[in-house]
PDB file of C-alpha atoms in Angstrom:
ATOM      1  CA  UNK A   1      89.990  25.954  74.952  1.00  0.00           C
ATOM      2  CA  UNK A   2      90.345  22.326  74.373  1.00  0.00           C
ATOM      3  CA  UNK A   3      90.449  22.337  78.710  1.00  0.00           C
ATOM      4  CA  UNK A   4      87.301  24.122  78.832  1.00  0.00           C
ATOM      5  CA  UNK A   5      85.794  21.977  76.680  1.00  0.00           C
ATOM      6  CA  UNK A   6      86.826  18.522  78.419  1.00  0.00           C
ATOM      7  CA  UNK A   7      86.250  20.150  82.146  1.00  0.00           C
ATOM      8  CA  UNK A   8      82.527  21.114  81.111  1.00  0.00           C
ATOM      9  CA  UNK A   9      82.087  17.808  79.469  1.00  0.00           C
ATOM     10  CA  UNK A  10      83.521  16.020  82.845  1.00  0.00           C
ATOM     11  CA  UNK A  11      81.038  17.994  85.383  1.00  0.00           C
ATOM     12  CA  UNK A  12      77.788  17.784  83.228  1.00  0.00           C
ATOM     13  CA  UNK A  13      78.611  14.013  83.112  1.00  0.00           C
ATOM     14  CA  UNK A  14      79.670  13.685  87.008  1.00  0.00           C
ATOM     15  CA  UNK A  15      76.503  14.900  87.891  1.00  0.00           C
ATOM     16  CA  UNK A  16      78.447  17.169  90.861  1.00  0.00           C
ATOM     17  CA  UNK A  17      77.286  20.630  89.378  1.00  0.00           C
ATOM     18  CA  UNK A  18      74.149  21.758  89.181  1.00  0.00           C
ATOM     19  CA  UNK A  19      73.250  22.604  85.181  1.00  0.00           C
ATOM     20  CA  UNK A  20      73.492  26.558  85.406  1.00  0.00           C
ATOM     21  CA  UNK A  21      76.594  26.417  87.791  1.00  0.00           C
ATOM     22  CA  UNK A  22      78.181  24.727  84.947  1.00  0.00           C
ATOM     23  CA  UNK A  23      76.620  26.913  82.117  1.00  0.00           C
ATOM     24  CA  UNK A  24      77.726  30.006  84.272  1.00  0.00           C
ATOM     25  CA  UNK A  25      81.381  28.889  84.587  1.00  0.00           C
ATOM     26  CA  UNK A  26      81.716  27.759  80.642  1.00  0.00           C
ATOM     27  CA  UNK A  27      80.173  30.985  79.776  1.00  0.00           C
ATOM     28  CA  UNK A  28      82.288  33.039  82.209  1.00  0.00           C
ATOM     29  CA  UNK A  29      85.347  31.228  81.338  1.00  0.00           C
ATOM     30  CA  UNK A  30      85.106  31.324  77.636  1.00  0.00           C
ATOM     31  CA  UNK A  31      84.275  34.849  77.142  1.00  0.00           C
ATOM     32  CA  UNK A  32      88.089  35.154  79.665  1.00  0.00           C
ATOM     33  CA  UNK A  33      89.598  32.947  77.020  1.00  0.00           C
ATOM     34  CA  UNK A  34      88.178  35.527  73.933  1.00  0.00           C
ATOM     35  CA  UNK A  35      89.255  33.239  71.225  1.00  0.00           C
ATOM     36  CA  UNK A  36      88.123  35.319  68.435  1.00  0.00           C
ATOM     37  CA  UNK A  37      88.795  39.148  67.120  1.00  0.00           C
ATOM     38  CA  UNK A  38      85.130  39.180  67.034  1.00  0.00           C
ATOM     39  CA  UNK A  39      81.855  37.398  68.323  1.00  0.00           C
ATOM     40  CA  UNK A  40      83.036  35.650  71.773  1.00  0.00           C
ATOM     41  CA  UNK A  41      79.573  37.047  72.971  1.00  0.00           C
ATOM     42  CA  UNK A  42      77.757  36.048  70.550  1.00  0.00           C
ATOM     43  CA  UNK A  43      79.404  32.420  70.132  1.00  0.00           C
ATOM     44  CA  UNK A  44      79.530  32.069  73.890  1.00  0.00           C
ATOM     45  CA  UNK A  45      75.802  32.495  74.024  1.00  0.00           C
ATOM     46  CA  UNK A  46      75.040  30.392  71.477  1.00  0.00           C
ATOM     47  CA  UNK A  47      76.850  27.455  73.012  1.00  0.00           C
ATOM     48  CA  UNK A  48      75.630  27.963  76.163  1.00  0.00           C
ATOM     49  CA  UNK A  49      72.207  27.887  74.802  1.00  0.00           C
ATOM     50  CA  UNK A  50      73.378  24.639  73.254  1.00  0.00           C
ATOM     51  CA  UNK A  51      75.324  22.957  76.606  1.00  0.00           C
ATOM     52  CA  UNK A  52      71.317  23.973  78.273  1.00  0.00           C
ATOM     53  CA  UNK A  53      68.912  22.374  75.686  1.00  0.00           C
ATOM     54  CA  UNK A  54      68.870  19.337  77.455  1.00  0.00           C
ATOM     55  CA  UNK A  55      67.768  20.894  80.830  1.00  0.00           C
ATOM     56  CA  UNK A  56      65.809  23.369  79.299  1.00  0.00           C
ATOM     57  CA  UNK A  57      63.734  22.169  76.265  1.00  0.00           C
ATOM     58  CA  UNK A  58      63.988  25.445  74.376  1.00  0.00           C
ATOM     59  CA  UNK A  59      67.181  27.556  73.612  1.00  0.00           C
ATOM     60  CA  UNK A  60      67.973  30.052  76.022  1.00  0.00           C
ATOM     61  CA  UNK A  61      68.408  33.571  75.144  1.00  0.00           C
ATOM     62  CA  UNK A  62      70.481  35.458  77.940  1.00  0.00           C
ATOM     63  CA  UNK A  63      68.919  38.861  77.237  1.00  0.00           C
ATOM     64  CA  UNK A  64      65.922  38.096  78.853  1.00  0.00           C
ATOM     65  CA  UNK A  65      67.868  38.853  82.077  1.00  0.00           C
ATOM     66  CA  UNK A  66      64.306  40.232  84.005  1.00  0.00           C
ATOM     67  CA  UNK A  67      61.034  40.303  84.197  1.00  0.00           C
ATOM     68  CA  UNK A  68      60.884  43.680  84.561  1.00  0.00           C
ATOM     69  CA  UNK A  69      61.052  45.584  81.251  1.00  0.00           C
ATOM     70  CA  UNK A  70      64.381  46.784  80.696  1.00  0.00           C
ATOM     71  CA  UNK A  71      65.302  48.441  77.282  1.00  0.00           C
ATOM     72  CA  UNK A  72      68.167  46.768  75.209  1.00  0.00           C
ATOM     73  CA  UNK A  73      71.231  48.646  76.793  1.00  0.00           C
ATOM     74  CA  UNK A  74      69.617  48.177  80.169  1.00  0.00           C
ATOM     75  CA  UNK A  75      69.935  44.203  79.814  1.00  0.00           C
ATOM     76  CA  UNK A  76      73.471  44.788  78.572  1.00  0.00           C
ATOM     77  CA  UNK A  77      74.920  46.529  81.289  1.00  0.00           C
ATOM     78  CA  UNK A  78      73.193  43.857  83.736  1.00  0.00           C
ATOM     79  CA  UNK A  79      74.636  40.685  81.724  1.00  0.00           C
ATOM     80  CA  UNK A  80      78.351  42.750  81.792  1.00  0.00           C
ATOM     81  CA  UNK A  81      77.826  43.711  85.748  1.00  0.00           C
ATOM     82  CA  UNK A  82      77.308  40.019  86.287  1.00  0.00           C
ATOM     83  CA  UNK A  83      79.761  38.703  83.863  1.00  0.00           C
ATOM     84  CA  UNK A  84      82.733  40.174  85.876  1.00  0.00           C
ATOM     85  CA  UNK A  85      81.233  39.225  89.450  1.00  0.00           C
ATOM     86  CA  UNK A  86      81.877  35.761  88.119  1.00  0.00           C
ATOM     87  CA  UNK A  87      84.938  36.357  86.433  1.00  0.00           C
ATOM     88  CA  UNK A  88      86.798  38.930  88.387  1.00  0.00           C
ATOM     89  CA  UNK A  89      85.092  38.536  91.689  1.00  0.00           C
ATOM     90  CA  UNK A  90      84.615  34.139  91.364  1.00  0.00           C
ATOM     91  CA  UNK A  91      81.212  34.905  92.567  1.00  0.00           C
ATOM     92  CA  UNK A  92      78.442  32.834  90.468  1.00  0.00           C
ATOM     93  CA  UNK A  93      75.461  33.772  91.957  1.00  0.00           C
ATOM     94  CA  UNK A  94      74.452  36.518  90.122  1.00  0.00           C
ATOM     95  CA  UNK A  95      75.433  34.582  86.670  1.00  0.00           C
ATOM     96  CA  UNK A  96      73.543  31.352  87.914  1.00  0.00           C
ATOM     97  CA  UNK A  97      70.525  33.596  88.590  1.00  0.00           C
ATOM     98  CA  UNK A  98      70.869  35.495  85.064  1.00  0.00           C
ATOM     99  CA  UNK A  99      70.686  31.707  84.104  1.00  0.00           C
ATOM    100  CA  UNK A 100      68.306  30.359  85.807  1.00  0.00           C
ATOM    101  CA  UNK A 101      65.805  33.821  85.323  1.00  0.00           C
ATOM    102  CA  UNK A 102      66.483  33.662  81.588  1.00  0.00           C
ATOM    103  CA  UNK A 103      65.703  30.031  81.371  1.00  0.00           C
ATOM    104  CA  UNK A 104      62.397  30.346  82.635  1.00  0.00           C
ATOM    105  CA  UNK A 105      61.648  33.510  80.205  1.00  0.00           C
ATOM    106  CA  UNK A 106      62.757  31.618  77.731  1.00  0.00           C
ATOM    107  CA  UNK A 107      60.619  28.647  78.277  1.00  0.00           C
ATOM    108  CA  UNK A 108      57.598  31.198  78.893  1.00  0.00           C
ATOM    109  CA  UNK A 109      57.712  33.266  75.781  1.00  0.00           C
ATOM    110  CA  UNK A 110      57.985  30.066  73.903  1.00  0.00           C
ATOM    111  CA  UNK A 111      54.952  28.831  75.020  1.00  0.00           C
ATOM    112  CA  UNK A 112      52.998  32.126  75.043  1.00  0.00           C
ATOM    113  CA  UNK A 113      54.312  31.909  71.331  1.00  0.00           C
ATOM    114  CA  UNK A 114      52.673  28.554  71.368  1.00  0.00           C
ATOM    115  CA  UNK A 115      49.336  29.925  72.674  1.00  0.00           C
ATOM    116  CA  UNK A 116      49.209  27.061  75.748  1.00  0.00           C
ATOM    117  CA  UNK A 117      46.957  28.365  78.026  1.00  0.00           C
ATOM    118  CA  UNK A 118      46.560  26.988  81.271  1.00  0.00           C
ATOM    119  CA  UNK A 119      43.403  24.770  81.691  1.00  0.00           C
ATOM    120  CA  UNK A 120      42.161  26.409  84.353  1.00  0.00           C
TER     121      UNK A 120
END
């Protein structure tokens, strides 16, 4: 864990990863560690939320994995399919896009929230 910690630290401060790339790999490795009986995914998201504020401006809430209006269990079973492309498969590009998609919802529900209209 402690490895995790210090490797995520290292590339956010190198500046050679991208900030989702490294998001996706702390959350995908993390959740493979499962320190706890219970709440990895819960803990993992929340700390991934936190590793992104700085990019992002808002927390990040993973669920909002589409646009398109999926129900609860829908978004589930997308975040798991993804989650083992990444960890069984190494391939991050479905867990950078989950990322990078649910940053931008994010950021607009906040500010719908927020009532800023566009000055149009």
């Amino acid at each position: 864990m402690i490895k995790l910690f210090e490797e995520t630290r290292k590339s956010l401060s190198e500046g050679n990863y991208k900030w989702f790339q490294v998001a996706s790999e702390f959350l995908a490795r993390f959740l493979f560690i499962h320190p706890f009986p219970n709440g990895n995914g819960r803990t993992a998201r929340v700390l991934v939320s936190a590793l992104l504020i700085k990019y992002t401006l808002v927390p990040v809430s993973l669920f909002n994995v589409t646009s398109i209006d999926y129900t609860r269990d829908q978004s589930n079973e997308v975040y798991l399919k993804v989650l083992y492309e990444a960890q069984i498969l190494d391939n991050f590009h479905l867990l950078n896009s989950l990322i990078i998609e649910s940053t931008f919802l994010s950021l607009e529900s906040f500010l719908v929230h927020l009532d800023v209209r566009n000055p149009d």
